[in-house]
């Protein structure tokens, strides 16, 4: 029997499963760099490498689930902690430059809801659209995104890489880095080009429009074990502003830059997509979230008080 083994750790799902991709509801223009019939792998043009790259990421954790008393009703909510920070990488060193933590109570709007003060800090009330689990989860995710946005204004950085989609962030140096693929943006004929990419190559640029936010986007392949046809494939995006020529220049620069930060399977269970600066930052941020058992105890004491 012939088979291949995915290097991506199974507890994280799969980095790229072409059979499980959801069809995009956005409009997609695949002809912004080359005509659709001419799609083929692109080797980046020679560009000056950035002297300083800033990687930004965030983590989140539900500390406890709570019930908020509202008269005769009990409303569901969660107490969660989010953290975000940045790693600055120059050609000779990398270090965490900043990090921040925010704790919140996430629930549907209610006059009975408010902040919770504990011995280990205050959980500020964050109203969500409803108390449905998806709504609460989105509220936590949006809070993490807002926290991440604080760290993208480094004047010395030549490139700012956000781990995940840009989600409406307009940063002139910003690049969204999507390591896990859930949506199929390309028609089948262009989607097949992904399997033809060598490490360090990218697809032609395409333009994604929808929800009031347009993005230039492309796929690239990172170096690593060739375990299956889509191994090491990630998607990048830029704010859909400026000219196609400028977006192509930035796509070439990004495609030439990111492979040197790719992780290796013997060091990271999400290799090569989980870039080393992002992996290191995630570890630092999870430490900054604090001891969950102590936070839970503090919340129980506050509830009894």
C-alpha positions as a LaTeX table, in Angstrom:
\begin{tabular}{lrrr}
\hline
Residue & $x$ (\AA) & $y$ (\AA) & $z$ (\AA) \\
\hline
Unk1 & 0.00 & 0.00 & 0.00 \\
Unk2 & 1.35 & 3.40 & $-1.00$ \\
Unk3 & 0.54 & 6.31 & 1.31 \\
Unk4 & 1.99 & 9.50 & 2.79 \\
Unk5 & 2.07 & 10.86 & 6.34 \\
Unk6 & 1.11 & 14.45 & 7.08 \\
Unk7 & 3.82 & 16.24 & 9.10 \\
Unk8 & 1.25 & 18.66 & 10.55 \\
Unk9 & 0.27 & 17.46 & 14.06 \\
Unk10 & $-3.14$ & 15.71 & 14.00 \\
Unk11 & $-4.50$ & 17.66 & 16.99 \\
Unk12 & $-4.42$ & 20.80 & 14.80 \\
Unk13 & $-6.53$ & 19.22 & 12.07 \\
Unk14 & $-4.77$ & 19.57 & 8.72 \\
Unk15 & $-2.98$ & 22.55 & 7.20 \\
Unk16 & $-4.50$ & 22.17 & 3.74 \\
Unk17 & $-7.29$ & 19.70 & 2.95 \\
Unk18 & $-8.53$ & 20.35 & $-0.58$ \\
Unk19 & $-11.52$ & 18.05 & $-0.01$ \\
Unk20 & $-12.78$ & 20.07 & 2.97 \\
Unk21 & $-12.40$ & 23.63 & 1.68 \\
Unk22 & $-15.52$ & 25.79 & 1.77 \\
Unk23 & $-16.42$ & 27.70 & $-1.39$ \\
Unk24 & $-15.68$ & 31.41 & $-1.06$ \\
Unk25 & $-18.62$ & 33.80 & $-1.11$ \\
Unk26 & $-16.34$ & 36.69 & $-2.06$ \\
Unk27 & $-15.69$ & 37.84 & $-5.61$ \\
Unk28 & $-12.29$ & 36.74 & $-6.90$ \\
Unk29 & $-10.40$ & 38.16 & $-9.88$ \\
Unk30 & $-7.60$ & 35.81 & $-10.98$ \\
Unk31 & $-6.49$ & 38.00 & $-13.89$ \\
Unk32 & $-4.76$ & 40.86 & $-12.09$ \\
Unk33 & $-1.17$ & 39.66 & $-12.77$ \\
Unk34 & $-1.61$ & 37.26 & $-15.69$ \\
Unk35 & $-4.61$ & 36.04 & $-17.63$ \\
Unk36 & $-6.40$ & 33.03 & $-16.16$ \\
Unk37 & $-5.23$ & 30.79 & $-19.01$ \\
Unk38 & $-1.60$ & 31.68 & $-18.27$ \\
Unk39 & $-1.56$ & 30.73 & $-14.60$ \\
Unk40 & 1.65 & 28.87 & $-13.64$ \\
Unk41 & 4.17 & 28.94 & $-10.75$ \\
Unk42 & 5.96 & 32.27 & $-10.28$ \\
Unk43 & 9.57 & 32.52 & $-9.13$ \\
Unk44 & 9.89 & 35.84 & $-7.25$ \\
Unk45 & 11.83 & 38.59 & $-8.96$ \\
Unk46 & 15.00 & 39.75 & $-7.24$ \\
Unk47 & 14.07 & 42.33 & $-4.60$ \\
Unk48 & 15.83 & 43.88 & $-1.63$ \\
Unk49 & 15.16 & 41.78 & 1.50 \\
Unk50 & 13.62 & 43.66 & 4.42 \\
Unk51 & 16.12 & 44.67 & 7.10 \\
Unk52 & 13.51 & 44.31 & 9.84 \\
Unk53 & 10.41 & 42.09 & 9.92 \\
Unk54 & 7.82 & 42.36 & 12.67 \\
Unk55 & 5.73 & 39.25 & 13.40 \\
Unk56 & 2.47 & 39.78 & 15.30 \\
Unk57 & 0.31 & 37.10 & 16.86 \\
Unk58 & $-2.23$ & 36.53 & 19.60 \\
Unk59 & $-3.50$ & 33.66 & 21.75 \\
Unk60 & $-6.75$ & 33.16 & 23.64 \\
Unk61 & $-8.04$ & 30.90 & 26.38 \\
Unk62 & $-11.37$ & 30.37 & 28.10 \\
Unk63 & $-10.66$ & 30.46 & 31.84 \\
Unk64 & $-14.15$ & 29.53 & 33.10 \\
Unk65 & $-17.75$ & 29.47 & 31.92 \\
Unk66 & $-20.14$ & 31.55 & 34.00 \\
Unk67 & $-23.85$ & 32.15 & 34.51 \\
Unk68 & $-24.92$ & 35.76 & 34.97 \\
Unk69 & $-28.01$ & 36.30 & 37.15 \\
Unk70 & $-30.46$ & 38.62 & 35.41 \\
Unk71 & $-33.62$ & 38.69 & 37.52 \\
Unk72 & $-35.26$ & 35.34 & 37.05 \\
Unk73 & $-32.97$ & 34.50 & 34.14 \\
Unk74 & $-29.49$ & 32.99 & 34.13 \\
Unk75 & $-27.47$ & 34.15 & 31.11 \\
Unk76 & $-24.51$ & 32.12 & 29.82 \\
Unk77 & $-21.11$ & 33.72 & 29.40 \\
Unk78 & $-17.41$ & 32.99 & 29.59 \\
Unk79 & $-14.43$ & 34.56 & 31.26 \\
Unk80 & $-11.53$ & 34.49 & 28.85 \\
Unk81 & $-7.98$ & 35.81 & 28.61 \\
Unk82 & $-6.36$ & 37.00 & 25.40 \\
Unk83 & $-2.77$ & 38.05 & 24.80 \\
Unk84 & $-0.96$ & 39.57 & 21.85 \\
Unk85 & 2.55 & 40.70 & 21.09 \\
Unk86 & 5.27 & 41.20 & 18.50 \\
Unk87 & 8.64 & 39.69 & 17.60 \\
Unk88 & 11.17 & 41.88 & 15.82 \\
Unk89 & 13.53 & 40.02 & 13.47 \\
Unk90 & 16.57 & 41.66 & 11.94 \\
Unk91 & 19.25 & 39.93 & 9.89 \\
Unk92 & 21.21 & 39.10 & 13.05 \\
Unk93 & 18.72 & 38.62 & 15.90 \\
Unk94 & 15.10 & 38.14 & 16.96 \\
Unk95 & 13.41 & 39.18 & 20.20 \\
Unk96 & 9.96 & 39.84 & 21.63 \\
Unk97 & 9.51 & 43.60 & 21.72 \\
Unk98 & 6.14 & 43.86 & 23.45 \\
Unk99 & 3.18 & 41.87 & 24.76 \\
Unk100 & $-0.12$ & 42.62 & 26.47 \\
Unk101 & $-2.91$ & 40.67 & 28.17 \\
Unk102 & $-6.62$ & 41.48 & 28.40 \\
Unk103 & $-9.19$ & 39.55 & 30.46 \\
Unk104 & $-12.89$ & 39.79 & 29.71 \\
Unk105 & $-16.38$ & 38.58 & 30.51 \\
Unk106 & $-18.07$ & 37.71 & 27.22 \\
Unk107 & $-21.86$ & 37.53 & 27.16 \\
Unk108 & $-24.95$ & 39.02 & 25.52 \\
Unk109 & $-25.74$ & 42.64 & 26.48 \\
Unk110 & $-27.59$ & 42.87 & 29.79 \\
Unk111 & $-28.08$ & 45.45 & 32.51 \\
Unk112 & $-27.04$ & 42.76 & 34.98 \\
Unk113 & $-23.68$ & 42.15 & 33.25 \\
Unk114 & $-20.51$ & 43.98 & 34.20 \\
Unk115 & $-16.84$ & 43.56 & 35.07 \\
Unk116 & $-15.61$ & 40.96 & 37.55 \\
Unk117 & $-12.87$ & 42.07 & 39.94 \\
Unk118 & $-10.58$ & 39.33 & 41.27 \\
Unk119 & $-7.33$ & 39.18 & 43.23 \\
Unk120 & $-5.53$ & 38.47 & 39.96 \\
Unk121 & $-7.02$ & 41.27 & 37.89 \\
Unk122 & $-10.29$ & 42.54 & 36.45 \\
Unk123 & $-12.30$ & 40.81 & 33.75 \\
Unk124 & $-13.86$ & 43.67 & 31.79 \\
Unk125 & $-17.33$ & 43.10 & 30.36 \\
Unk126 & $-17.32$ & 42.64 & 26.56 \\
Unk127 & $-20.85$ & 42.52 & 25.07 \\
Unk128 & $-21.42$ & 39.98 & 22.30 \\
Unk129 & $-24.19$ & 39.86 & 19.70 \\
Unk130 & $-25.84$ & 36.97 & 21.58 \\
Unk131 & $-25.02$ & 34.26 & 24.09 \\
Unk132 & $-24.71$ & 31.63 & 21.35 \\
Unk133 & $-21.34$ & 29.83 & 21.48 \\
Unk134 & $-20.31$ & 31.09 & 18.01 \\
Unk135 & $-21.12$ & 34.67 & 18.97 \\
Unk136 & $-19.11$ & 34.47 & 22.18 \\
Unk137 & $-16.20$ & 32.84 & 20.36 \\
Unk138 & $-16.26$ & 35.61 & 17.74 \\
Unk139 & $-16.26$ & 38.21 & 20.51 \\
Unk140 & $-13.12$ & 36.70 & 22.01 \\
Unk141 & $-11.47$ & 36.50 & 18.59 \\
Unk142 & $-12.33$ & 40.13 & 17.77 \\
Unk143 & $-10.89$ & 41.27 & 21.10 \\
Unk144 & $-7.65$ & 39.42 & 20.32 \\
Unk145 & $-7.52$ & 41.04 & 16.87 \\
Unk146 & $-7.96$ & 44.51 & 18.39 \\
Unk147 & $-5.15$ & 43.77 & 20.82 \\
Unk148 & $-2.89$ & 42.57 & 17.99 \\
Unk149 & $-3.50$ & 45.80 & 16.07 \\
Unk150 & $-1.73$ & 47.78 & 18.80 \\
Unk151 & 1.59 & 46.25 & 17.80 \\
Unk152 & 1.67 & 46.97 & 14.07 \\
Unk153 & 2.94 & 50.56 & 14.22 \\
Unk154 & 6.70 & 50.01 & 14.37 \\
Unk155 & 8.29 & 52.71 & 12.21 \\
Unk156 & 11.54 & 50.73 & 11.94 \\
Unk157 & 9.89 & 47.61 & 10.51 \\
Unk158 & 10.02 & 47.13 & 6.75 \\
Unk159 & 7.39 & 44.35 & 6.83 \\
Unk160 & 4.67 & 43.54 & 9.40 \\
Unk161 & 3.40 & 39.95 & 9.30 \\
Unk162 & 0.06 & 39.29 & 11.04 \\
Unk163 & $-0.53$ & 35.63 & 11.84 \\
Unk164 & $-3.92$ & 35.09 & 10.23 \\
Unk165 & $-6.09$ & 37.11 & 7.82 \\
Unk166 & $-5.86$ & 40.90 & 7.91 \\
Unk167 & $-9.54$ & 41.11 & 8.96 \\
Unk168 & $-9.91$ & 44.67 & 7.75 \\
Unk169 & $-6.59$ & 45.96 & 9.11 \\
Unk170 & $-5.17$ & 48.56 & 6.75 \\
Unk171 & $-1.46$ & 48.69 & 7.47 \\
Unk172 & 0.77 & 49.96 & 4.64 \\
Unk173 & 3.44 & 47.41 & 5.65 \\
Unk174 & 1.03 & 44.68 & 6.73 \\
Unk175 & 0.88 & 41.13 & 5.34 \\
Unk176 & $-1.71$ & 38.59 & 6.43 \\
Unk177 & $-0.21$ & 35.11 & 6.82 \\
Unk178 & $-2.75$ & 32.27 & 6.71 \\
Unk179 & $-1.19$ & 28.91 & 7.54 \\
Unk180 & $-4.41$ & 26.83 & 7.76 \\
Unk181 & $-6.71$ & 26.85 & 4.72 \\
Unk182 & $-10.49$ & 26.64 & 5.18 \\
Unk183 & $-11.78$ & 28.43 & 2.05 \\
Unk184 & $-11.25$ & 27.75 & $-1.66$ \\
Unk185 & $-10.88$ & 31.08 & $-3.43$ \\
Unk186 & $-9.67$ & 29.82 & $-6.82$ \\
Unk187 & $-11.48$ & 28.04 & $-9.64$ \\
Unk188 & $-10.39$ & 24.44 & $-10.13$ \\
Unk189 & $-8.13$ & 25.26 & $-13.10$ \\
Unk190 & $-6.12$ & 27.80 & $-11.05$ \\
Unk191 & $-6.30$ & 25.73 & $-7.85$ \\
Unk192 & $-4.30$ & 22.98 & $-9.59$ \\
Unk193 & $-1.32$ & 25.34 & $-9.91$ \\
Unk194 & $-0.75$ & 25.05 & $-6.14$ \\
Unk195 & 0.43 & 21.46 & $-6.60$ \\
Unk196 & 3.02 & 22.60 & $-9.15$ \\
Unk197 & 4.75 & 25.07 & $-6.82$ \\
Unk198 & 8.32 & 24.41 & $-5.75$ \\
Unk199 & 9.58 & 25.70 & $-2.39$ \\
Unk200 & 9.97 & 29.47 & $-2.63$ \\
Unk201 & 7.55 & 29.85 & $-5.54$ \\
Unk202 & 4.15 & 31.52 & $-5.51$ \\
Unk203 & 0.99 & 31.62 & $-7.56$ \\
Unk204 & 0.09 & 34.69 & $-9.59$ \\
Unk205 & $-1.71$ & 37.40 & $-7.66$ \\
Unk206 & $-5.49$ & 37.41 & $-7.37$ \\
Unk207 & $-7.89$ & 39.99 & $-5.94$ \\
Unk208 & $-10.49$ & 39.08 & $-3.30$ \\
Unk209 & $-13.42$ & 41.43 & $-2.77$ \\
Unk210 & $-16.14$ & 41.13 & $-0.17$ \\
Unk211 & $-17.57$ & 42.42 & 3.12 \\
Unk212 & $-16.31$ & 45.91 & 2.32 \\
Unk213 & $-12.64$ & 44.85 & 2.37 \\
Unk214 & $-10.58$ & 44.02 & $-0.73$ \\
Unk215 & $-7.32$ & 42.09 & $-0.57$ \\
Unk216 & $-4.52$ & 41.19 & $-2.94$ \\
Unk217 & $-3.66$ & 37.53 & $-2.31$ \\
Unk218 & $-1.45$ & 34.64 & $-3.44$ \\
Unk219 & $-0.32$ & 31.18 & $-2.32$ \\
Unk220 & 3.28 & 30.17 & $-1.76$ \\
Unk221 & 5.08 & 26.97 & $-0.81$ \\
Unk222 & 7.49 & 26.87 & 2.11 \\
Unk223 & 10.51 & 24.54 & 2.19 \\
Unk224 & 9.98 & 21.24 & 3.97 \\
Unk225 & 9.25 & 17.54 & 3.48 \\
Unk226 & 7.29 & 16.85 & 0.30 \\
Unk227 & 4.83 & 14.49 & 2.02 \\
Unk228 & 1.80 & 15.30 & $-0.16$ \\
Unk229 & 0.96 & 17.59 & $-3.12$ \\
Unk230 & $-0.07$ & 20.55 & $-0.93$ \\
Unk231 & 2.56 & 20.26 & 1.80 \\
Unk232 & 3.87 & 23.63 & 3.01 \\
Unk233 & 1.26 & 25.70 & 1.18 \\
Unk234 & 0.21 & 28.97 & 2.85 \\
Unk235 & $-1.79$ & 31.97 & 1.67 \\
Unk236 & $-0.76$ & 35.61 & 2.07 \\
Unk237 & $-2.78$ & 38.77 & 1.62 \\
Unk238 & $-2.25$ & 42.52 & 1.41 \\
Unk239 & $-4.78$ & 45.34 & 1.77 \\
Unk240 & $-6.36$ & 45.83 & $-1.66$ \\
Unk241 & $-5.06$ & 49.37 & $-2.11$ \\
Unk242 & $-2.51$ & 50.80 & $-4.52$ \\
Unk243 & $-1.52$ & 49.42 & $-7.90$ \\
Unk244 & $-1.18$ & 45.81 & $-8.99$ \\
Unk245 & 2.49 & 46.50 & $-9.78$ \\
Unk246 & 3.18 & 47.52 & $-6.18$ \\
Unk247 & 1.25 & 44.50 & $-4.87$ \\
Unk248 & 3.32 & 42.21 & $-7.14$ \\
Unk249 & 6.55 & 43.75 & $-5.81$ \\
Unk250 & 5.43 & 43.16 & $-2.23$ \\
Unk251 & 4.28 & 39.62 & $-3.05$ \\
Unk252 & 7.74 & 38.86 & $-4.47$ \\
Unk253 & 9.46 & 40.34 & $-1.42$ \\
Unk254 & 7.22 & 38.42 & 0.99 \\
Unk255 & 7.62 & 35.15 & $-0.92$ \\
Unk256 & 11.40 & 35.55 & $-0.90$ \\
Unk257 & 11.46 & 36.44 & 2.83 \\
Unk258 & 9.15 & 34.00 & 4.64 \\
Unk259 & 10.86 & 30.69 & 3.71 \\
Unk260 & 13.89 & 31.52 & 5.85 \\
Unk261 & 11.63 & 31.53 & 8.92 \\
Unk262 & 9.94 & 28.19 & 8.10 \\
Unk263 & 10.01 & 25.65 & 10.94 \\
Unk264 & 11.21 & 22.04 & 10.71 \\
Unk265 & 9.24 & 18.91 & 11.70 \\
Unk266 & 11.71 & 17.76 & 14.36 \\
Unk267 & 11.29 & 21.11 & 16.14 \\
Unk268 & 7.64 & 22.03 & 15.52 \\
Unk269 & 4.56 & 19.84 & 15.12 \\
Unk270 & 3.04 & 22.37 & 12.70 \\
Unk271 & 6.05 & 22.62 & 10.43 \\
Unk272 & 6.80 & 24.27 & 8.11 \\
Unk273 & 3.78 & 26.64 & 8.28 \\
Unk274 & 4.23 & 27.64 & 11.92 \\
Unk275 & 7.09 & 30.08 & 11.41 \\
Unk276 & 9.75 & 30.10 & 14.13 \\
Unk277 & 9.13 & 33.71 & 15.27 \\
Unk278 & 5.39 & 33.02 & 15.58 \\
Unk279 & 5.95 & 29.76 & 17.47 \\
Unk280 & 8.28 & 31.48 & 19.93 \\
Unk281 & 5.84 & 34.34 & 20.43 \\
Unk282 & 2.94 & 31.95 & 21.04 \\
Unk283 & 4.91 & 30.22 & 23.80 \\
Unk284 & 5.70 & 33.56 & 25.42 \\
Unk285 & 2.09 & 34.74 & 25.22 \\
Unk286 & 0.67 & 31.52 & 26.68 \\
Unk287 & 2.99 & 32.03 & 29.65 \\
Unk288 & 1.71 & 35.59 & 29.98 \\
Unk289 & $-1.90$ & 34.32 & 30.18 \\
Unk290 & $-1.12$ & 33.08 & 33.68 \\
Unk291 & $-2.02$ & 29.96 & 35.63 \\
Unk292 & $-5.55$ & 28.96 & 34.66 \\
Unk293 & $-6.19$ & 27.12 & 37.93 \\
Unk294 & $-5.30$ & 30.20 & 39.97 \\
Unk295 & $-7.50$ & 32.41 & 37.81 \\
Unk296 & $-10.39$ & 29.97 & 38.16 \\
Unk297 & $-9.95$ & 29.93 & 41.94 \\
Unk298 & $-9.92$ & 33.73 & 42.03 \\
Unk299 & $-13.11$ & 33.87 & 39.96 \\
Unk300 & $-14.83$ & 31.37 & 42.29 \\
Unk301 & $-13.83$ & 33.47 & 45.29 \\
Unk302 & $-15.17$ & 36.60 & 43.58 \\
Unk303 & $-18.45$ & 34.79 & 42.82 \\
Unk304 & $-18.85$ & 33.78 & 46.48 \\
Unk305 & $-18.05$ & 37.30 & 47.68 \\
\hline
\end{tabular}
